PDB file of C-alpha atoms in Angstrom:
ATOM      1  CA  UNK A   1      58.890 -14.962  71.576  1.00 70.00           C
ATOM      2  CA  UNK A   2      58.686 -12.121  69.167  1.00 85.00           C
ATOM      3  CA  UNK A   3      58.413  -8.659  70.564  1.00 91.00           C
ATOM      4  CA  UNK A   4      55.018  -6.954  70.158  1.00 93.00           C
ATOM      5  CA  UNK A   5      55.090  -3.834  68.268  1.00 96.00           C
ATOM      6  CA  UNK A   6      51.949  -1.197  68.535  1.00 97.00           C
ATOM      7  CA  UNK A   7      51.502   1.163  65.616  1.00 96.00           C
ATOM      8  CA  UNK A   8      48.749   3.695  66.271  1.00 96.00           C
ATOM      9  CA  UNK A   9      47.886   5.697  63.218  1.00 94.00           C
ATOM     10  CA  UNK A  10      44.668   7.239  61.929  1.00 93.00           C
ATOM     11  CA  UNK A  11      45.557   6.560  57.882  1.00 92.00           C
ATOM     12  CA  UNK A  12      44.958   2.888  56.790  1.00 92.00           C
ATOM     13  CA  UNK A  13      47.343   3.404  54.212  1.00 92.00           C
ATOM     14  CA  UNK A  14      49.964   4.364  56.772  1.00 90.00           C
ATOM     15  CA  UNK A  15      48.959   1.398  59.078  1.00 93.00           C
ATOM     16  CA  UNK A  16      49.407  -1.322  56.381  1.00 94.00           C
ATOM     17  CA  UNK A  17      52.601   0.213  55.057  1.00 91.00           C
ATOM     18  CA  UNK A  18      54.285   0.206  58.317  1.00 93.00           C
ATOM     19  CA  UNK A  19      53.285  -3.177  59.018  1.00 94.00           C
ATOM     20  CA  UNK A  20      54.613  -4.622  55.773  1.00 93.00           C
ATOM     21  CA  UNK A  21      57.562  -3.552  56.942  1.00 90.00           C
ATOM     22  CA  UNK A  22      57.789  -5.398  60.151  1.00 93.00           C
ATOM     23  CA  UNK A  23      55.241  -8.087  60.669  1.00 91.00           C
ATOM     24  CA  UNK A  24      57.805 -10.594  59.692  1.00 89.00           C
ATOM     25  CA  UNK A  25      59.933 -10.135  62.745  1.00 88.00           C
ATOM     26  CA  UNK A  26      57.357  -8.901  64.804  1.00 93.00           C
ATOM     27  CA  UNK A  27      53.921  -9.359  66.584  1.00 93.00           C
ATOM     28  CA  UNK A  28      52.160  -5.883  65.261  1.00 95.00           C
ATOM     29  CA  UNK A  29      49.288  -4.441  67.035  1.00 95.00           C
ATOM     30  CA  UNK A  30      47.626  -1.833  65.446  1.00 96.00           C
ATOM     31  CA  UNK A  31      44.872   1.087  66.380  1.00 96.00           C
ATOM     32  CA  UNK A  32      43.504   3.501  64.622  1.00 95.00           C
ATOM     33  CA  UNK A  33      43.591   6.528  67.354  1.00 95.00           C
ATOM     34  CA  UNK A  34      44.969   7.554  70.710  1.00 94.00           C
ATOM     35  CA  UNK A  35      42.123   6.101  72.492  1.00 95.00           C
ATOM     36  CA  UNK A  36      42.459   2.424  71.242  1.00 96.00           C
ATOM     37  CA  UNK A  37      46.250   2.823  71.852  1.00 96.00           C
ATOM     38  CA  UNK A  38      45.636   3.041  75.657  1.00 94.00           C
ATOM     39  CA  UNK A  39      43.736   0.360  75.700  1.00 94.00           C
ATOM     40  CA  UNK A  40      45.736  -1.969  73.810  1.00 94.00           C
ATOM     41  CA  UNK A  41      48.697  -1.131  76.713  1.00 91.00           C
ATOM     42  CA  UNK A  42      46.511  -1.485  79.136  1.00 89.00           C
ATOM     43  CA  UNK A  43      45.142  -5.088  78.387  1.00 88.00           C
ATOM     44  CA  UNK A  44      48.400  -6.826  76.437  1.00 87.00           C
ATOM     45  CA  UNK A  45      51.481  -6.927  76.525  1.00 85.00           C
ATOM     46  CA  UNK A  46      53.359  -4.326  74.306  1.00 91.00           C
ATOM     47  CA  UNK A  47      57.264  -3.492  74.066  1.00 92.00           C
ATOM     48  CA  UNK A  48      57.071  -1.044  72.078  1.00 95.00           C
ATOM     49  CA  UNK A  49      54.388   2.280  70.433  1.00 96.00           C
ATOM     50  CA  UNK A  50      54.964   3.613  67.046  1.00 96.00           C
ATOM     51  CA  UNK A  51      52.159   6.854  67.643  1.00 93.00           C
ATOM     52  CA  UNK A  52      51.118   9.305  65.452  1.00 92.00           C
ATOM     53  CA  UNK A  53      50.528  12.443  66.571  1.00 89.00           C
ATOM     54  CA  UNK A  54      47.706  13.296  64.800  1.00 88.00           C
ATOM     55  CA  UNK A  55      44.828  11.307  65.420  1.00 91.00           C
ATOM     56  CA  UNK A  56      41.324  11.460  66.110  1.00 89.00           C
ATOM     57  CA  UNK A  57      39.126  11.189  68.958  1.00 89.00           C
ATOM     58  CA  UNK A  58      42.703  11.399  71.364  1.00 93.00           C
ATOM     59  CA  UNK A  59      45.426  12.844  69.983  1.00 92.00           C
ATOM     60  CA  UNK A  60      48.945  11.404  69.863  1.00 92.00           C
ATOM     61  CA  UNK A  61      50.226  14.109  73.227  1.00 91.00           C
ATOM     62  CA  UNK A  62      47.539  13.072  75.254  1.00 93.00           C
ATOM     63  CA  UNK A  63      47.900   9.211  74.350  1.00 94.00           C
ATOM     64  CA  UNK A  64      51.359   9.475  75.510  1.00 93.00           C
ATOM     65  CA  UNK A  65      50.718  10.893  78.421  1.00 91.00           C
ATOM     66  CA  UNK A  66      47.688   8.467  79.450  1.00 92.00           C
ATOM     67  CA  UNK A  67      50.520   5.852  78.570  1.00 92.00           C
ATOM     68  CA  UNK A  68      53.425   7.026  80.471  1.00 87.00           C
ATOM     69  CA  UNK A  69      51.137   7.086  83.633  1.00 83.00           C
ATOM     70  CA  UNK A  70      50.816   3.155  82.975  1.00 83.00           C
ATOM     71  CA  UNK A  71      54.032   1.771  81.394  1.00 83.00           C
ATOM     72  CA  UNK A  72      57.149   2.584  80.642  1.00 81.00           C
ATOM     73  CA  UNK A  73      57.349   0.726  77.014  1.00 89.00           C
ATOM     74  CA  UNK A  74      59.978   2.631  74.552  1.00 90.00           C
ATOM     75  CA  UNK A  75      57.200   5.219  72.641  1.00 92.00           C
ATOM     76  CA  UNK A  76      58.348   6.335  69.476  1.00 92.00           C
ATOM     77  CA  UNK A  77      56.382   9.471  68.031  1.00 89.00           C
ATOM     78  CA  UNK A  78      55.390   9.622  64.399  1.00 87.00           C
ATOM     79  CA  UNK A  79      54.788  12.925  62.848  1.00 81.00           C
ATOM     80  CA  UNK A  80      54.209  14.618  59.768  1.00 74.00           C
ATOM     81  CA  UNK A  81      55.810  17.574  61.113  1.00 67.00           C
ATOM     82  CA  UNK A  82      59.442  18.353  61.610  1.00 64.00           C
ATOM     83  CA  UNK A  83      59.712  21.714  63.363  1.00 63.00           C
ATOM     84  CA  UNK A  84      60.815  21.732  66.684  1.00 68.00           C
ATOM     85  CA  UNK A  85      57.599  23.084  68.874  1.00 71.00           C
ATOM     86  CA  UNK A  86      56.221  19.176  67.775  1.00 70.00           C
ATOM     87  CA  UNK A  87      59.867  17.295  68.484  1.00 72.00           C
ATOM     88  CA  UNK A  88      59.871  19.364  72.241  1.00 76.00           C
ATOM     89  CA  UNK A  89      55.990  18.560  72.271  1.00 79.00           C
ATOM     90  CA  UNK A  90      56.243  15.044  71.767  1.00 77.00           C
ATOM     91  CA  UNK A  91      59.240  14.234  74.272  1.00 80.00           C
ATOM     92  CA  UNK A  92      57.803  15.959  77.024  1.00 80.00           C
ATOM     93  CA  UNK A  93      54.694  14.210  76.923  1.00 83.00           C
ATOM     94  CA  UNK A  94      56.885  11.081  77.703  1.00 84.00           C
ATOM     95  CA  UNK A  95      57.760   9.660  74.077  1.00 87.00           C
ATOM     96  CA  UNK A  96      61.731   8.275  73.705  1.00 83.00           C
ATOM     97  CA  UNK A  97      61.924   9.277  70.286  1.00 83.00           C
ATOM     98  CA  UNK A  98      60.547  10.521  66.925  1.00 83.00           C
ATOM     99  CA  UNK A  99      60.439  10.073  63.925  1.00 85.00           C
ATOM    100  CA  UNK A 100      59.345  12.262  60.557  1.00 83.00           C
ATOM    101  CA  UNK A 101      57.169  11.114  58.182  1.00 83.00           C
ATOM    102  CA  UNK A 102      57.892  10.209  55.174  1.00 83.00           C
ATOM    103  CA  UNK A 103      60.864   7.989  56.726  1.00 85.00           C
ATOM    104  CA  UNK A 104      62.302   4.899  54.609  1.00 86.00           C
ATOM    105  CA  UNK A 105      61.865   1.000  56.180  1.00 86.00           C
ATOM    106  CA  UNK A 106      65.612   0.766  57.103  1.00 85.00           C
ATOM    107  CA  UNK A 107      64.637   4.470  59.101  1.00 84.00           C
ATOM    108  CA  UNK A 108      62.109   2.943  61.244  1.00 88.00           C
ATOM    109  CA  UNK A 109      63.690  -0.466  62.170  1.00 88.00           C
ATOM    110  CA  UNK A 110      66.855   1.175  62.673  1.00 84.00           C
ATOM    111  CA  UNK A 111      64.776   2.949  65.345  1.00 84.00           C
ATOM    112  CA  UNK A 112      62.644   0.442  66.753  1.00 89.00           C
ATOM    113  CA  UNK A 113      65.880  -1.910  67.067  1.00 86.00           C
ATOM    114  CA  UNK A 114      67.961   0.932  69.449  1.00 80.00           C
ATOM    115  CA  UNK A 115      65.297   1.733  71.280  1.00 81.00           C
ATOM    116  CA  UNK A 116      64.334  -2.323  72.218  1.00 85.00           C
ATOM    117  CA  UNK A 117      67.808  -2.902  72.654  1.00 79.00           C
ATOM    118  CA  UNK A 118      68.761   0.093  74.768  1.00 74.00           C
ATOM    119  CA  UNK A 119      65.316  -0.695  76.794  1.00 73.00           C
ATOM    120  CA  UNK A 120      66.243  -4.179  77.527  1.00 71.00           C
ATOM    121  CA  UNK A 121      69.933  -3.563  78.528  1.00 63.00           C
ATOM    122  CA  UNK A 122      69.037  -0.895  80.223  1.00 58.00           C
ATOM    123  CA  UNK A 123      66.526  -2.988  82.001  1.00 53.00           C
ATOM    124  CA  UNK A 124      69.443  -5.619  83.060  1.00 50.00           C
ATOM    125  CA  UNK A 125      72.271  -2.741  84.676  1.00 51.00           C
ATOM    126  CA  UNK A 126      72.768  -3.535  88.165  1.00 50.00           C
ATOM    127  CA  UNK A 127      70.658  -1.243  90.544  1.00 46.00           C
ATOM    128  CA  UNK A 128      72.089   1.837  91.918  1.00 78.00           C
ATOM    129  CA  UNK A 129      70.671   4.983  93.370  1.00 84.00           C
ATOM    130  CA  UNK A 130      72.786   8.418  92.753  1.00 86.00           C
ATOM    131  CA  UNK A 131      72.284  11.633  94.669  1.00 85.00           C
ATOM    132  CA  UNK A 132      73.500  14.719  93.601  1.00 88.00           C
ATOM    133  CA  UNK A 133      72.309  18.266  95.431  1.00 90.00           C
ATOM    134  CA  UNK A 134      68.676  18.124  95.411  1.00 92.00           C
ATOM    135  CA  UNK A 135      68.570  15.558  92.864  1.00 95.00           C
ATOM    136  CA  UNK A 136      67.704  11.492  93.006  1.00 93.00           C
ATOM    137  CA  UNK A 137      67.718   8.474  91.081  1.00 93.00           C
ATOM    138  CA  UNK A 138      67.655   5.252  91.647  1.00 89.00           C
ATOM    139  CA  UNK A 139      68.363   2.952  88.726  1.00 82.00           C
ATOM    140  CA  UNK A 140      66.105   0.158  89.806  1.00 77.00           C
ATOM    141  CA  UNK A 141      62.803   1.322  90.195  1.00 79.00           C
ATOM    142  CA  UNK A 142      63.038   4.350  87.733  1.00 83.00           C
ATOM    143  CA  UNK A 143      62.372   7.113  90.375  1.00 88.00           C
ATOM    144  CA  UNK A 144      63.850  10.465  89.981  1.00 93.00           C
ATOM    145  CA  UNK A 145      63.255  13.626  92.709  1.00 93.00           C
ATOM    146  CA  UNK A 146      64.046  16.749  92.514  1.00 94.00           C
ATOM    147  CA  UNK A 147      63.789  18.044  96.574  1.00 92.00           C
ATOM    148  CA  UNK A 148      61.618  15.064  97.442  1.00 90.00           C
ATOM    149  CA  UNK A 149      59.207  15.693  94.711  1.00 92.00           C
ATOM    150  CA  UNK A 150      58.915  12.503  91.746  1.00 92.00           C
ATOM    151  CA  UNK A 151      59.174  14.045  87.786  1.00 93.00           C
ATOM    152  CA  UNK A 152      58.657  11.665  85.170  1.00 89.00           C
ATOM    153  CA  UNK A 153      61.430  11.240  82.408  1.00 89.00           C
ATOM    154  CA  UNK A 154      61.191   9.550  79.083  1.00 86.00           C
ATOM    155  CA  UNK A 155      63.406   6.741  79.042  1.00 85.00           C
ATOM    156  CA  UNK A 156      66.251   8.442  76.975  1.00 89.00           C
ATOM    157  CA  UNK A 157      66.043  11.352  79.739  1.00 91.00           C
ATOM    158  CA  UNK A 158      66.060   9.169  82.348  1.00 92.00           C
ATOM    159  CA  UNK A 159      69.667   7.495  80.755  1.00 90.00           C
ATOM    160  CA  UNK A 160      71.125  10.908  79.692  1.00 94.00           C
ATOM    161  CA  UNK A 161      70.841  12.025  83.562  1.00 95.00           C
ATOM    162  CA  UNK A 162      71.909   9.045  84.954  1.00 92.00           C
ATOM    163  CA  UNK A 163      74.931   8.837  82.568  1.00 91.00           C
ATOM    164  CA  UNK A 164      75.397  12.887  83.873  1.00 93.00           C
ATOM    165  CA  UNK A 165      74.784  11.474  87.360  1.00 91.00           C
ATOM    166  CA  UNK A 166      77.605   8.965  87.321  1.00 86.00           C
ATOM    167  CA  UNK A 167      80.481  11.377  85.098  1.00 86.00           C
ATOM    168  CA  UNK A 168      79.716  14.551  86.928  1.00 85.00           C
ATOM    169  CA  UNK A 169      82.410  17.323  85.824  1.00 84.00           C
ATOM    170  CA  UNK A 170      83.431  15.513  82.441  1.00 87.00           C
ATOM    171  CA  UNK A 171      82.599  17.241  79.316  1.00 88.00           C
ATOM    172  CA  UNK A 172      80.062  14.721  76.782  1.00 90.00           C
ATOM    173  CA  UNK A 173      80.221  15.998  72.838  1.00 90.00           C
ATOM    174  CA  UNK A 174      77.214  15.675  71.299  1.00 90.00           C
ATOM    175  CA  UNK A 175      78.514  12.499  69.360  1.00 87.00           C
ATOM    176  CA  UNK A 176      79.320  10.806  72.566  1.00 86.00           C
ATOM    177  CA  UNK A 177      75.861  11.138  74.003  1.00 90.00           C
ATOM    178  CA  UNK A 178      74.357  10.238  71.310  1.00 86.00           C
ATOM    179  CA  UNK A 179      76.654   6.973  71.411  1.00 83.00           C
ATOM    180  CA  UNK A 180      76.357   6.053  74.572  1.00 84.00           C
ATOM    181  CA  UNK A 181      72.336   6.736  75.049  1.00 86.00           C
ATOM    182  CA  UNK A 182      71.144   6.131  71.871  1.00 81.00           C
ATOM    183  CA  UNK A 183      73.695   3.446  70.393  1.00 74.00           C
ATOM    184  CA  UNK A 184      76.085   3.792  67.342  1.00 53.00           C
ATOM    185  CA  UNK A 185      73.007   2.137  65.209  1.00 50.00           C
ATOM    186  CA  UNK A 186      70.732   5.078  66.224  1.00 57.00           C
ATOM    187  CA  UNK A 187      70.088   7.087  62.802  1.00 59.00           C
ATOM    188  CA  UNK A 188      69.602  10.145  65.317  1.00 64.00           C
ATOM    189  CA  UNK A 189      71.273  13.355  65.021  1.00 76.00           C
ATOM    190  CA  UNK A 190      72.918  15.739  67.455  1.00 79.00           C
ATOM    191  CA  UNK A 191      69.813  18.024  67.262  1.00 85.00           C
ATOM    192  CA  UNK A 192      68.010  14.746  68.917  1.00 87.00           C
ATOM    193  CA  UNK A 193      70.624  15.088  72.017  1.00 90.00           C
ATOM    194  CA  UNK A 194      69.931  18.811  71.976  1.00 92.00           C
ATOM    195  CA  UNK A 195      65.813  18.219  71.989  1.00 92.00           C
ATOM    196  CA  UNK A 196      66.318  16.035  74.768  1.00 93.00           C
ATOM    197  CA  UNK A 197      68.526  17.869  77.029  1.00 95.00           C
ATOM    198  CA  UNK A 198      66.303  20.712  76.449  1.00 94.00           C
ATOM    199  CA  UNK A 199      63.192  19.119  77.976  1.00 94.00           C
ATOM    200  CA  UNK A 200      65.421  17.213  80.729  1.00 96.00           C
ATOM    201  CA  UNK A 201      66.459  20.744  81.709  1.00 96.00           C
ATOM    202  CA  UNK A 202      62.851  21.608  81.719  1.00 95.00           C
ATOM    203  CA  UNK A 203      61.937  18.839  83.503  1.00 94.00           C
ATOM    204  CA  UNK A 204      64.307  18.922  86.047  1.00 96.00           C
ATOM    205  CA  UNK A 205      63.040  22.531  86.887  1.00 94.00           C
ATOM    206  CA  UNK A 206      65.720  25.039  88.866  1.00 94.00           C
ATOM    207  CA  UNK A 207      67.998  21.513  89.088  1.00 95.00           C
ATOM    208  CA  UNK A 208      68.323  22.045  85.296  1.00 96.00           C
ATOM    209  CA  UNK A 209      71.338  24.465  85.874  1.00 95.00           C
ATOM    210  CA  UNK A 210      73.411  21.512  86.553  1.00 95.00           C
ATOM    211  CA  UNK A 211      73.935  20.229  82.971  1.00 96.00           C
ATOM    212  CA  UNK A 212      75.771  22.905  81.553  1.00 95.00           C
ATOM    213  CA  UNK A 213      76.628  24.080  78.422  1.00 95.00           C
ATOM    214  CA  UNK A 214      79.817  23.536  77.154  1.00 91.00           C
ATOM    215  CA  UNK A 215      80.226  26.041  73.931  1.00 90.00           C
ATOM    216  CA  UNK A 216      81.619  24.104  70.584  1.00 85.00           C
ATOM    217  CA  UNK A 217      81.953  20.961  72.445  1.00 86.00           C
ATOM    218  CA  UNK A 218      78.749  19.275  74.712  1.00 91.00           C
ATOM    219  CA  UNK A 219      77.855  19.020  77.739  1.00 94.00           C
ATOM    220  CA  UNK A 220      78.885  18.410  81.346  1.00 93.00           C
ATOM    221  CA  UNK A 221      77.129  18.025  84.632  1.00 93.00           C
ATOM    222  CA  UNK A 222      78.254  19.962  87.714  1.00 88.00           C
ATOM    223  CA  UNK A 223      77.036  22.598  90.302  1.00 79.00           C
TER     224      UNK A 223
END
């Protein structure tokens, strides 16, 4: 069985171009704002949201969100603008990735293809739950706690913490986390790692101290 794309977009032209490129290796949904997005996840069977931002009626942040209360299917933000207020924006409302329009076809399949493959093997790792200080995650059902409280994490938080999780006190460059999260076909870029840890910090409220800073190398994980 094919794997069922969603692409959620409020320009026709946008819609149809994007599906050229990928209706012939996959099933493509499509909707034409937030609103319909929600309820395509909610009544099939999707592995994976291409969603604009912008849109109409509900908005591409609060589609996300609605989403990520729902599923966890790899979301992959698509945005006509490339500052970093709408990268940060966009991740912590619960979206994997982004990309920035205009992107070329190899772009986008390049970043449809990590994301389903680091969902499914991610999917397949052998359960394990990790405790560090106040911190817990467990592996198999996706839970993380920061002193007994849940947070939701995007998928490529939830792998950058467990990979800090299971390597505490070793220093990560930016080229290995981007490696080992995001795959060596990932067309993503160091500032990707850095958006990410950013709102992982965030997320992770006063825990976020533990992923530190390492100065013209990466970053390592230790109280």
């Amino acid at each position: 069985m094919r794997d069922r794309i969603l692409i959620a977009d409020d320009e026709q032209d946008m819609i149809h171009l994007v599906k050229s490129y990928l209706e012939d290796h996959y099933e493509v949904y499509t909707a034409l704002d937030g609103a319909e997005a929600l309820y395509i996840v909610e009544h099939h069977s999707v592995d994976l949201v291409l969603l604009d931002i912008m849109m109409p009626n509900m908005d591409g942040i609060t589609a996300c969100k609605k989403i990520r209360k729902i599923s966890e299917v790899p979301i992959l933000m698509l945005t006509a603008k490339s500052d970093e207020y709408d990268r940060v924006m966009g991740l912590q409302s619960g979206a994997d990735d982004y990309i920035v329009k205009p992107f070329s076809p190899k772009e986008l399949v390049a970043r449809i293809e990590a994301s389903l493959r680091r969902a499914k093997g991610f999917a397949t790792e052998e359960s394990s739950v990790y405790q560090f200080q106040e911190i817990t995650l467990d592996r198999n059902s996706h839970v993380v706690k920061v002193a007994g409280n849940s947070i939701s994490l995007t998928r490529k938080e939830f792998q950058l913490l467990s990979l800090f999780l299971q390597n505490q006190d070793i220093v990560f460059t930016r080229e290995q986390l981007l490696d080992k999260v995001w795959g060596l076909e990932s067309s993503g870029t160091i500032r990707t790692v850095d958006t990410h840890i950013k709102t992982l910090r965030i997320k992770l409220h006063t825990a976020g101290r533990y992923i530190k800073t390492v100065w013209g190398v990466g970053y390592k994980f230790e109280s």
